[in-house]
GROMACS .gro file of N, CA, C and O in nm:
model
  392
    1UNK      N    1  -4.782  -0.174   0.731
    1UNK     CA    2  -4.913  -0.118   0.711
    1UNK      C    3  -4.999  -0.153   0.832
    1UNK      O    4  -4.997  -0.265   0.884
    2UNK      N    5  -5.061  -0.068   0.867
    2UNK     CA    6  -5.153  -0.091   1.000
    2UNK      C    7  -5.308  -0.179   0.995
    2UNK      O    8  -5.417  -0.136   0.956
    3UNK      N    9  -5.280  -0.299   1.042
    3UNK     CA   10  -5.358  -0.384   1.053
    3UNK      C   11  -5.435  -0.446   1.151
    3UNK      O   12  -5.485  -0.558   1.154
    4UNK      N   13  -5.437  -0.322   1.259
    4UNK     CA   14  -5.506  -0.420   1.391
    4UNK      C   15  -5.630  -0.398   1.356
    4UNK      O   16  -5.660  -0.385   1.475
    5UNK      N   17  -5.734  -0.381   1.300
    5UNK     CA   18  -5.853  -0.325   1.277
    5UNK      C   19  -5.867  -0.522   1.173
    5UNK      O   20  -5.957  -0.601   1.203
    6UNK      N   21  -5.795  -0.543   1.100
    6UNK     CA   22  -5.838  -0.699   1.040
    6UNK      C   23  -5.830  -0.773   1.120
    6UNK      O   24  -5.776  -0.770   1.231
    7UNK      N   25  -5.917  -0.891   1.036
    7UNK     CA   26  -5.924  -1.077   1.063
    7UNK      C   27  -5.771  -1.098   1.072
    7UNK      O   28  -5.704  -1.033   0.992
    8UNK      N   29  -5.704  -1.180   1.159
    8UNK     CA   30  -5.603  -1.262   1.118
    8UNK      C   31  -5.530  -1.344   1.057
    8UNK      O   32  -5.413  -1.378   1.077
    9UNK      N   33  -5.618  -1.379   0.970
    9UNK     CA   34  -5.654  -1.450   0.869
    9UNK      C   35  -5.722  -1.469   0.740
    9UNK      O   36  -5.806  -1.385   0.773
   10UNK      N   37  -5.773  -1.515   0.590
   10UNK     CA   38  -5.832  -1.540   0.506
   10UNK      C   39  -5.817  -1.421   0.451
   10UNK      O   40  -5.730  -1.338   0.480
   11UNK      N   41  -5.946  -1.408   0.331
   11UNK     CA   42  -5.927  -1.319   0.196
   11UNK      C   43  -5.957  -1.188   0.220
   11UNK      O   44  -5.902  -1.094   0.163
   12UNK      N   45  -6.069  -1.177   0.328
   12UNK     CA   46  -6.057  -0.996   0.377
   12UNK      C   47  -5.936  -0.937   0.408
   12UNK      O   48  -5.891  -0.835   0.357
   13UNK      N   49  -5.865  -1.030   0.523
   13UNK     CA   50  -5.727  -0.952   0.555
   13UNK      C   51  -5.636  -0.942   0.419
   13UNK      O   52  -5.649  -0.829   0.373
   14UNK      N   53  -5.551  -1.022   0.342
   14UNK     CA   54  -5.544  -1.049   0.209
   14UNK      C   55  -5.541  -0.907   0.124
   14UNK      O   56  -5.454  -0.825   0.095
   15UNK      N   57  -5.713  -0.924   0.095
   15UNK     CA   58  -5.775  -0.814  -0.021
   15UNK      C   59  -5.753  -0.670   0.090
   15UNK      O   60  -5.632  -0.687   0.082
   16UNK      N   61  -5.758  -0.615   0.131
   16UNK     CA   62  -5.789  -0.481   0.232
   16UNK      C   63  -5.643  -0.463   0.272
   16UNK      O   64  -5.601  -0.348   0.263
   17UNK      N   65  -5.545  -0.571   0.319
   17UNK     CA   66  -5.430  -0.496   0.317
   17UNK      C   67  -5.347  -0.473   0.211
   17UNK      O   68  -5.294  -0.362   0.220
   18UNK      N   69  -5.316  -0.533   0.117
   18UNK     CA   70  -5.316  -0.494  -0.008
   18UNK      C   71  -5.388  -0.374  -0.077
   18UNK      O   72  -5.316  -0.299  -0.142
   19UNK      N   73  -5.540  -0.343  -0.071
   19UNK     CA   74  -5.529  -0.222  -0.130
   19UNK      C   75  -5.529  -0.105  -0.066
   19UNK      O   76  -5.563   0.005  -0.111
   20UNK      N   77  -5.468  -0.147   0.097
   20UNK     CA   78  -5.447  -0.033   0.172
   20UNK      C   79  -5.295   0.000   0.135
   20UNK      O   80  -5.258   0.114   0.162
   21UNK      N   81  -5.221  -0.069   0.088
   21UNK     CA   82  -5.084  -0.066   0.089
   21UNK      C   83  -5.057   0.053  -0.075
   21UNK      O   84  -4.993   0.154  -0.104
   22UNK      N   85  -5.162  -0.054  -0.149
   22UNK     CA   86  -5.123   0.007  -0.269
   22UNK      C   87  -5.216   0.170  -0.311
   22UNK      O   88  -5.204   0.242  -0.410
   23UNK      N   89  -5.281   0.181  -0.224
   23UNK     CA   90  -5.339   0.286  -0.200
   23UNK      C   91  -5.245   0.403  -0.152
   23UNK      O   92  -5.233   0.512  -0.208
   24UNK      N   93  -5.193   0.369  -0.059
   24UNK     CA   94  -5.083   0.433   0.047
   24UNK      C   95  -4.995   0.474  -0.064
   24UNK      O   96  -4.999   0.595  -0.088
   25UNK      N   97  -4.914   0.403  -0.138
   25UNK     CA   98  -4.813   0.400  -0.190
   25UNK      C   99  -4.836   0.461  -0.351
   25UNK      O  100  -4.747   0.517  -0.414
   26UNK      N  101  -4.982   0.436  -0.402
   26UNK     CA  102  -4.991   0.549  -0.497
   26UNK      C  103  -5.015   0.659  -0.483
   26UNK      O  104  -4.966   0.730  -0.571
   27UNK      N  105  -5.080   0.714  -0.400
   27UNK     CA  106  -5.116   0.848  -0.314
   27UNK      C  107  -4.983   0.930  -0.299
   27UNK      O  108  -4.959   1.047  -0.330
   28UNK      N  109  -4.912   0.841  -0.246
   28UNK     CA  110  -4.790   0.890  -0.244
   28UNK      C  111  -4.624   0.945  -0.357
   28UNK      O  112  -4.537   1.032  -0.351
   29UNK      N  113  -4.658   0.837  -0.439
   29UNK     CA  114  -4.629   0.864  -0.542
   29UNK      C  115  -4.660   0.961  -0.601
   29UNK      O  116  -4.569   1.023  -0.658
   30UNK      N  117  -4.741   0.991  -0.606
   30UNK     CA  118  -4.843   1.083  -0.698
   30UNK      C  119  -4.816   1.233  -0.693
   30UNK      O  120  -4.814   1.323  -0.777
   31UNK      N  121  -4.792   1.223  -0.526
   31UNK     CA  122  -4.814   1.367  -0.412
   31UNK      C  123  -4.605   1.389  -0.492
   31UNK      O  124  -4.590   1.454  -0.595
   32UNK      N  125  -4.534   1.351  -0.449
   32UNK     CA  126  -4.392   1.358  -0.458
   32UNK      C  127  -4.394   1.456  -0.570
   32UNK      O  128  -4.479   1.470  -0.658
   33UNK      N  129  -4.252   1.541  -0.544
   33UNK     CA  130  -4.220   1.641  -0.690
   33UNK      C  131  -4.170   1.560  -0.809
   33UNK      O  132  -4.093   1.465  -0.820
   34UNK      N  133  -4.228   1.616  -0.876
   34UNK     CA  134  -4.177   1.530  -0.983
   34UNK      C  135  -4.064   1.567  -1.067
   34UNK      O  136  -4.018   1.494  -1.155
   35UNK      N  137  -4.014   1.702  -1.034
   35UNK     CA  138  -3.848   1.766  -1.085
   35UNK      C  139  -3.782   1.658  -0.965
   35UNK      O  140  -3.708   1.723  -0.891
   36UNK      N  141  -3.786   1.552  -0.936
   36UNK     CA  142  -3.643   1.523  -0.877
   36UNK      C  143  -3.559   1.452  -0.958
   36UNK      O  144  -3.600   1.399  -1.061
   37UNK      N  145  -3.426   1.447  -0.915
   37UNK     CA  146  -3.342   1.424  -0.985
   37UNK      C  147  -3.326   1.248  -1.035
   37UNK      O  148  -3.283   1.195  -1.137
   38UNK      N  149  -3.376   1.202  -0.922
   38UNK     CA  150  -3.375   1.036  -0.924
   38UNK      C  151  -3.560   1.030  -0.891
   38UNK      O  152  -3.637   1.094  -0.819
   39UNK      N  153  -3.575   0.923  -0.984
   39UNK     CA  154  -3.727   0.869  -0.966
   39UNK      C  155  -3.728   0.818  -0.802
   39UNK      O  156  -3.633   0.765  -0.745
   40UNK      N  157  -3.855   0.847  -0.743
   40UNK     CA  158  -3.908   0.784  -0.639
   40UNK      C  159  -3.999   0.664  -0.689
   40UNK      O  160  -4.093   0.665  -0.769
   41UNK      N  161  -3.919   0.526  -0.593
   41UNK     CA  162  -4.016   0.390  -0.642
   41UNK      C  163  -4.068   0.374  -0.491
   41UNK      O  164  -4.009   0.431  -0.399
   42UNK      N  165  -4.190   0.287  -0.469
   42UNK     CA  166  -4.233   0.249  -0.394
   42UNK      C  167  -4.214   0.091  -0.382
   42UNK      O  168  -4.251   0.020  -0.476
   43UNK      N  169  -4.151   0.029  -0.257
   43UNK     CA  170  -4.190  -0.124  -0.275
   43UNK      C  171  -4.271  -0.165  -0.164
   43UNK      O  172  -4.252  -0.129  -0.047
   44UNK      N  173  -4.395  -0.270  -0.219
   44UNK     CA  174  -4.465  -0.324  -0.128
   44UNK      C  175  -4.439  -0.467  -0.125
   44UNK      O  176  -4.439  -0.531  -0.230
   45UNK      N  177  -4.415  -0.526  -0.007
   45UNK     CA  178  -4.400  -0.639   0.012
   45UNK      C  179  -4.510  -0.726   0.127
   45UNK      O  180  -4.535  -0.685   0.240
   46UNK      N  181  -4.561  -0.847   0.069
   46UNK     CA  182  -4.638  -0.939   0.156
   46UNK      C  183  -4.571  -0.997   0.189
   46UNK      O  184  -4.485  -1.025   0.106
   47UNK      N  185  -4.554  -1.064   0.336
   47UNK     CA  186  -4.532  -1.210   0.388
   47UNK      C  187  -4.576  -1.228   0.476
   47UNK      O  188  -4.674  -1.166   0.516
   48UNK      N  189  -4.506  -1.336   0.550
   48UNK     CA  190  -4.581  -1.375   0.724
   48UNK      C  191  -4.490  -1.326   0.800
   48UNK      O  192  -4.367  -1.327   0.788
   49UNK      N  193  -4.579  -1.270   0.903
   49UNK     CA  194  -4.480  -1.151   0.993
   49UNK      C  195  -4.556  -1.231   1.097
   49UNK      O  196  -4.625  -1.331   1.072
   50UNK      N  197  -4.534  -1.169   1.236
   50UNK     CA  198  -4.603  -1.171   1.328
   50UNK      C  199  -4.489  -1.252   1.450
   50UNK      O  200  -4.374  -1.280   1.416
   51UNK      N  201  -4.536  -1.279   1.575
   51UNK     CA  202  -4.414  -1.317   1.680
   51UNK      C  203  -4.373  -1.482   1.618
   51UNK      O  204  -4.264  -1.538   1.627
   52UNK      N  205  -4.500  -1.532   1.554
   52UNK     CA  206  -4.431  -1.692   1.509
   52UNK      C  207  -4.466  -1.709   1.368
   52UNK      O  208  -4.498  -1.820   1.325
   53UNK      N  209  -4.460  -1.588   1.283
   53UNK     CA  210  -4.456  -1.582   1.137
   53UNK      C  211  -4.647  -1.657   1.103
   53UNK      O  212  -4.669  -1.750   1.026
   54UNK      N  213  -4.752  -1.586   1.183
   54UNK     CA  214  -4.825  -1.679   1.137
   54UNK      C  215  -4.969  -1.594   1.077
   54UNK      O  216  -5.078  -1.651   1.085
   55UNK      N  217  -4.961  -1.492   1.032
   55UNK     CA  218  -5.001  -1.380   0.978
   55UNK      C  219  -4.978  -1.321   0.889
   55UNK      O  220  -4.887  -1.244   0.918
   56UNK      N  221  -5.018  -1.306   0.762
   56UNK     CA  222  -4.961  -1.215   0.677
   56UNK      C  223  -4.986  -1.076   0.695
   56UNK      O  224  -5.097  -1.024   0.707
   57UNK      N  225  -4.830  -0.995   0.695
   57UNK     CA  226  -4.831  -0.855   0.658
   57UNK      C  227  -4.771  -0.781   0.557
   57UNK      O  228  -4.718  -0.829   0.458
   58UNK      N  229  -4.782  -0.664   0.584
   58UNK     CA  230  -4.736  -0.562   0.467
   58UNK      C  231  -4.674  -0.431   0.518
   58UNK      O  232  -4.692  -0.361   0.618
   59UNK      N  233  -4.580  -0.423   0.391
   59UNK     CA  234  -4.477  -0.339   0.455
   59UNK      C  235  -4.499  -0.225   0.300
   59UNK      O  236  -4.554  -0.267   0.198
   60UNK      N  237  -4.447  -0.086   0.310
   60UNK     CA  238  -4.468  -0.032   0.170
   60UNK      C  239  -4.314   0.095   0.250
   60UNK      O  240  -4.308   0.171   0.347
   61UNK      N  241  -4.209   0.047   0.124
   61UNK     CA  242  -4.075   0.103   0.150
   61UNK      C  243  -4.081   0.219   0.034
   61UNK      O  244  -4.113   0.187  -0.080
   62UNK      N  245  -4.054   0.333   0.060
   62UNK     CA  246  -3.982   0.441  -0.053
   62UNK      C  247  -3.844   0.460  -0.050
   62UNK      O  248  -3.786   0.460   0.059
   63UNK      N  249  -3.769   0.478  -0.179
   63UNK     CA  250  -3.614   0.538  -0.176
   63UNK      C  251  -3.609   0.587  -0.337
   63UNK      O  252  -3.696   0.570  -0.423
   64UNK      N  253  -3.527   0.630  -0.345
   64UNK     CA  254  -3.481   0.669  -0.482
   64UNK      C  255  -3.369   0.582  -0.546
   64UNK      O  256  -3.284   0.513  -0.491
   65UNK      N  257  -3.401   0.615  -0.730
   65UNK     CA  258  -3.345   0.485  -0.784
   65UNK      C  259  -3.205   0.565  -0.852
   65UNK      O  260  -3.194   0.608  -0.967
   66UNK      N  261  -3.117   0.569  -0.755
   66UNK     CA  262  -2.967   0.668  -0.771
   66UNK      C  263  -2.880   0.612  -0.845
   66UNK      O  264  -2.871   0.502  -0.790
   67UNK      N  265  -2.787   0.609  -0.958
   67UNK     CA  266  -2.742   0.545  -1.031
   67UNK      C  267  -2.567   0.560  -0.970
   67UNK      O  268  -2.475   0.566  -1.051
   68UNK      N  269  -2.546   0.564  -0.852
   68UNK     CA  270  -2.406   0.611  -0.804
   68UNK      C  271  -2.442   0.492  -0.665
   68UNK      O  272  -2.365   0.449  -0.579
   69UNK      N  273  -2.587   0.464  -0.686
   69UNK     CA  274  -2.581   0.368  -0.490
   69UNK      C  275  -2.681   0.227  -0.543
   69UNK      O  276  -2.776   0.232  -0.622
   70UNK      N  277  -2.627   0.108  -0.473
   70UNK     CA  278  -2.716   0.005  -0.467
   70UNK      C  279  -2.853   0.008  -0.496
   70UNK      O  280  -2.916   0.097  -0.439
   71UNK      N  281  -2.913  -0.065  -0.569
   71UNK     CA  282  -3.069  -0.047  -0.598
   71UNK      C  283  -3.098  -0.117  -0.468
   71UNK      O  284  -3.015  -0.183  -0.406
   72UNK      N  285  -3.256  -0.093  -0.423
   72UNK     CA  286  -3.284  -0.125  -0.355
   72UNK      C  287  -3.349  -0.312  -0.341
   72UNK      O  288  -3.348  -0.382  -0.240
   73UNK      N  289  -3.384  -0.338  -0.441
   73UNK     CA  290  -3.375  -0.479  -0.498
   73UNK      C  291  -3.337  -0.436  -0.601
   73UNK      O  292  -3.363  -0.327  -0.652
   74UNK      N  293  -3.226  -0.581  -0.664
   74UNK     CA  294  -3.159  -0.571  -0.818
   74UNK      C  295  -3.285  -0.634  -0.912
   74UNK      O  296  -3.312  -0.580  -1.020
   75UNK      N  297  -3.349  -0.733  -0.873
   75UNK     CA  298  -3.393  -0.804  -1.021
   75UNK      C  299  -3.498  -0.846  -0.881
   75UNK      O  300  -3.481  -0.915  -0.780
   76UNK      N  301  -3.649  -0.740  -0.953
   76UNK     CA  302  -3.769  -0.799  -0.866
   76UNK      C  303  -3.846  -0.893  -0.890
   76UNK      O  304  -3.927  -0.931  -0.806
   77UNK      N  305  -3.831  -0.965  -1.049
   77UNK     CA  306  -3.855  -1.095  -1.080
   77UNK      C  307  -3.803  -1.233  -1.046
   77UNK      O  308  -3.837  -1.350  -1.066
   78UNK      N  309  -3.717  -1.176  -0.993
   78UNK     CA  310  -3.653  -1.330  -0.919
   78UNK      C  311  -3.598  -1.340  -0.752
   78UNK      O  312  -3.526  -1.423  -0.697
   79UNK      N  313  -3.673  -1.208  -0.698
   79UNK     CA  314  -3.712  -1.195  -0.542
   79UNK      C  315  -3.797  -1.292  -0.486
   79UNK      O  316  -3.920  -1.292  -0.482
   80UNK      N  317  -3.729  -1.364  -0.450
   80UNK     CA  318  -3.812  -1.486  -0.359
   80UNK      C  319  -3.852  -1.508  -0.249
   80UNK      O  320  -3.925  -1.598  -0.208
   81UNK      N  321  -3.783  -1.386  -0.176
   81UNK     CA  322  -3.788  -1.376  -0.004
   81UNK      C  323  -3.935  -1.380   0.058
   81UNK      O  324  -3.960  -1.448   0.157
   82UNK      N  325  -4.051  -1.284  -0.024
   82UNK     CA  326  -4.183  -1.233   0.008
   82UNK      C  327  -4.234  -1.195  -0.149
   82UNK      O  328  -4.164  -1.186  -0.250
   83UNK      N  329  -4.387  -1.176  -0.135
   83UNK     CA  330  -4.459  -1.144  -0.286
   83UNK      C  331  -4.373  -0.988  -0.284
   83UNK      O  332  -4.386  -0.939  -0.172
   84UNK      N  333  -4.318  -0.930  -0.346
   84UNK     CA  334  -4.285  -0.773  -0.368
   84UNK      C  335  -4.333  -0.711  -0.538
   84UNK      O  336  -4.316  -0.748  -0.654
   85UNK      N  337  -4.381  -0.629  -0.486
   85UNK     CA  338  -4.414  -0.515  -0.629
   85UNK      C  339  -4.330  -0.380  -0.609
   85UNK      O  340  -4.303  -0.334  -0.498
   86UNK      N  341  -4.294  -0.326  -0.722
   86UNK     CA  342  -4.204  -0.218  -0.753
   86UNK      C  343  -4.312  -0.137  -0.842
   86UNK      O  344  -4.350  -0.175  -0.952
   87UNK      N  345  -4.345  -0.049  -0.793
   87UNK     CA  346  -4.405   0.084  -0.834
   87UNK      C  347  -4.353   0.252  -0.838
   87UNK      O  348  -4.310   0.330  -0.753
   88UNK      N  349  -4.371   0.257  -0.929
   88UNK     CA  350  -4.315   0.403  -0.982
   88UNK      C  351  -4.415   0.513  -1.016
   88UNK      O  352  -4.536   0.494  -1.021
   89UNK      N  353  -4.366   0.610  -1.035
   89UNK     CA  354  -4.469   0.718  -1.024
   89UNK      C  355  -4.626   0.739  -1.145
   89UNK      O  356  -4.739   0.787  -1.142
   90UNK      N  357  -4.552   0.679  -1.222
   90UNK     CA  358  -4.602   0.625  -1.356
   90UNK      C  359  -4.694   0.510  -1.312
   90UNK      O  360  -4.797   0.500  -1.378
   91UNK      N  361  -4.678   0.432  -1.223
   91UNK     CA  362  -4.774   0.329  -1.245
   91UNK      C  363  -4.857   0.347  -1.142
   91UNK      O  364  -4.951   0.273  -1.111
   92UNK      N  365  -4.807   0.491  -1.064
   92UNK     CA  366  -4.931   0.496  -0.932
   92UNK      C  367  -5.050   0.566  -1.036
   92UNK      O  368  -5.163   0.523  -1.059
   93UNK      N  369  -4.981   0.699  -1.093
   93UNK     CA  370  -5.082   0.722  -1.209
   93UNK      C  371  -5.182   0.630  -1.274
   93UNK      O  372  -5.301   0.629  -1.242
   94UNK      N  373  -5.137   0.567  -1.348
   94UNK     CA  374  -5.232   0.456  -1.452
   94UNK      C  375  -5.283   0.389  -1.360
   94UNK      O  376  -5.371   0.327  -1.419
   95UNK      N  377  -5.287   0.349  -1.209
   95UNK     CA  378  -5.313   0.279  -1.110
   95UNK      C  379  -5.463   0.325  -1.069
   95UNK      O  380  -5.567   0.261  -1.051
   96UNK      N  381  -5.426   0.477  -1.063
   96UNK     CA  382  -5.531   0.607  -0.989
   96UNK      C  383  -5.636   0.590  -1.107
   96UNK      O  384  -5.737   0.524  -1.081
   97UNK      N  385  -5.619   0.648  -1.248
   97UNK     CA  386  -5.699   0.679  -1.306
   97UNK      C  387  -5.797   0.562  -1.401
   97UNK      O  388  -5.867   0.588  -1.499
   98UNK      N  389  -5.778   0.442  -1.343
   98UNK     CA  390  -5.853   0.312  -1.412
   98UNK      C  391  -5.947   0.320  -1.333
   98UNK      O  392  -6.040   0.240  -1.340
   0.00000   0.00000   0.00000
């Protein structure tokens, strides 16, 4: 997610890339056909990125959830690598309209 415009640091960068991410990624959801054959999920993930990991960023991945190919994470409750959320078209909805 594009962040040169933030602080490097603290709760603005934080709060603003996050709901730029999840913004991005329900928008998107939303927009997608919805006759497809496999659901489109969105994953957003936080961590520390940067040349010496000392920044948090954000990344927001799409694929489809194909029952013939690898999920893209198996079990997002016990993903430990970075914070990650799994969003579906359904929850960009209820997301949008609160």
């Amino acid at each position: 997610m594009i962040d040169y415009d933030l602080p490097k640091s603290g709760a603005e960068r934080t709060e603003v890339l996050l709901r730029r991410s999840l913004g991005y990624a329900c928008m998107a959801l939303v927009a997608a056909p919805g006759n497809q054959q496999w659901p489109v999920l969105a994953y957003i993930s936080l961590s520390e990125g940067g040349l010496e990991d000392d920044f948090l960023t954000s990344n927001v991945t799409f694929c489809s959830d194909r029952p013939d190919l690898p999920r893209y994470v198996d079990d997002v409750e016990s993903y430990t690598q970075e914070a990650l959320l799994e969003l579906s078209a359904a929850d960009a909805t209820m997301m949008l309209t609160q």
